Amino acid sequence: MVKIRKADALEYHRQGRPGKIEVVPTKPVSSQRDLSLAYSPGVAEPCLEISNDPSTVDLYTARAN
């Protein structure tokens, strides 16, 4: 394992934006309609489709990623 100095680790975490991971939408989310399609009530439709036919899970989710 690479030896890391405490000062280097603290500086790494202190610089730039907080955190290390960023979540970026893969679909447009610029309006209330977009959010409604992505979340409630829109998310119910793919959930119901997957429930009726589990083979569609890769079509509607990131599971295949």
PDB file of C-alpha atoms in Angstrom:
ATOM      1  CA  MET A   1       0.000   0.000   0.000  1.00  0.00           C
ATOM      2  CA  VAL A   2       1.190   3.534  -0.737  1.00  0.00           C
ATOM      3  CA  LYS A   3       2.215   5.493   2.349  1.00  0.00           C
ATOM      4  CA  ILE A   4       0.100   8.642   2.681  1.00  0.00           C
ATOM      5  CA  ARG A   5       1.088  11.549   4.859  1.00  0.00           C
ATOM      6  CA  LYS A   6      -1.604  13.016   7.119  1.00  0.00           C
ATOM      7  CA  ALA A   7      -0.983  16.532   5.772  1.00  0.00           C
ATOM      8  CA  ASP A   8      -1.398  15.345   2.169  1.00  0.00           C
ATOM      9  CA  ALA A   9      -4.657  13.564   2.946  1.00  0.00           C
ATOM     10  CA  LEU A  10      -6.071  16.571   4.772  1.00  0.00           C
ATOM     11  CA  GLU A  11      -5.095  18.905   1.934  1.00  0.00           C
ATOM     12  CA  TYR A  12      -6.634  16.579  -0.655  1.00  0.00           C
ATOM     13  CA  HIS A  13      -9.980  16.576   1.156  1.00  0.00           C
ATOM     14  CA  ARG A  14      -9.858  20.298   1.917  1.00  0.00           C
ATOM     15  CA  GLN A  15      -9.298  21.547  -1.652  1.00  0.00           C
ATOM     16  CA  GLY A  16     -11.989  22.169  -4.282  1.00  0.00           C
ATOM     17  CA  ARG A  17     -15.615  21.289  -3.805  1.00  0.00           C
ATOM     18  CA  PRO A  18     -16.563  19.223  -0.758  1.00  0.00           C
ATOM     19  CA  GLY A  19     -17.080  15.513  -1.276  1.00  0.00           C
ATOM     20  CA  LYS A  20     -15.599  13.124  -3.797  1.00  0.00           C
ATOM     21  CA  ILE A  21     -18.550  11.849  -5.820  1.00  0.00           C
ATOM     22  CA  GLU A  22     -20.986  13.856  -7.909  1.00  0.00           C
ATOM     23  CA  VAL A  23     -24.379  12.609  -9.073  1.00  0.00           C
ATOM     24  CA  VAL A  24     -25.339  13.953 -12.484  1.00  0.00           C
ATOM     25  CA  PRO A  25     -28.790  13.386 -13.996  1.00  0.00           C
ATOM     26  CA  THR A  26     -28.968  11.255 -17.134  1.00  0.00           C
ATOM     27  CA  LYS A  27     -32.328  12.721 -18.149  1.00  0.00           C
ATOM     28  CA  PRO A  28     -33.486  16.364 -18.393  1.00  0.00           C
ATOM     29  CA  VAL A  29     -34.619  17.842 -15.061  1.00  0.00           C
ATOM     30  CA  SER A  30     -35.268  21.453 -15.994  1.00  0.00           C
ATOM     31  CA  SER A  31     -38.994  21.649 -15.258  1.00  0.00           C
ATOM     32  CA  GLN A  32     -41.666  20.439 -12.859  1.00  0.00           C
ATOM     33  CA  ARG A  33     -42.896  18.094 -15.615  1.00  0.00           C
ATOM     34  CA  ASP A  34     -39.433  16.528 -15.941  1.00  0.00           C
ATOM     35  CA  LEU A  35     -39.293  15.952 -12.182  1.00  0.00           C
ATOM     36  CA  SER A  36     -42.803  14.469 -12.197  1.00  0.00           C
ATOM     37  CA  LEU A  37     -41.803  12.068 -14.962  1.00  0.00           C
ATOM     38  CA  ALA A  38     -38.629  11.070 -13.117  1.00  0.00           C
ATOM     39  CA  TYR A  39     -40.153  10.745  -9.644  1.00  0.00           C
ATOM     40  CA  SER A  40     -43.758  10.702  -8.402  1.00  0.00           C
ATOM     41  CA  PRO A  41     -46.024   9.956 -10.164  1.00  0.00           C
ATOM     42  CA  GLY A  42     -43.970   9.095 -13.263  1.00  0.00           C
ATOM     43  CA  VAL A  43     -41.694   6.522 -11.652  1.00  0.00           C
ATOM     44  CA  ALA A  44     -44.684   4.287 -10.892  1.00  0.00           C
ATOM     45  CA  GLU A  45     -45.114   3.283 -14.542  1.00  0.00           C
ATOM     46  CA  PRO A  46     -41.716   1.630 -15.019  1.00  0.00           C
ATOM     47  CA  CYS A  47     -42.008   0.075 -11.530  1.00  0.00           C
ATOM     48  CA  LEU A  48     -45.339  -1.499 -12.490  1.00  0.00           C
ATOM     49  CA  GLU A  49     -43.935  -2.658 -15.830  1.00  0.00           C
ATOM     50  CA  ILE A  50     -40.958  -4.308 -14.079  1.00  0.00           C
ATOM     51  CA  SER A  51     -43.319  -5.906 -11.570  1.00  0.00           C
ATOM     52  CA  ASN A  52     -45.408  -7.351 -14.416  1.00  0.00           C
ATOM     53  CA  ASP A  53     -42.378  -8.393 -16.486  1.00  0.00           C
ATOM     54  CA  PRO A  54     -39.069  -8.600 -14.565  1.00  0.00           C
ATOM     55  CA  SER A  55     -37.124  -9.015 -17.824  1.00  0.00           C
ATOM     56  CA  THR A  56     -37.707  -5.284 -18.520  1.00  0.00           C
ATOM     57  CA  VAL A  57     -35.619  -4.207 -15.511  1.00  0.00           C
ATOM     58  CA  ASP A  58     -32.590  -3.396 -17.697  1.00  0.00           C
ATOM     59  CA  LEU A  59     -34.746  -1.177 -19.932  1.00  0.00           C
ATOM     60  CA  TYR A  60     -35.899   1.073 -17.107  1.00  0.00           C
ATOM     61  CA  THR A  61     -33.068   1.030 -14.552  1.00  0.00           C
ATOM     62  CA  ALA A  62     -29.283   1.258 -14.314  1.00  0.00           C
ATOM     63  CA  ARG A  63     -29.086  -2.379 -13.191  1.00  0.00           C
ATOM     64  CA  ALA A  64     -27.405  -3.425 -16.450  1.00  0.00           C
ATOM     65  CA  ASN A  65     -24.794  -0.693 -16.074  1.00  0.00           C
TER      66      ASN A  65
END
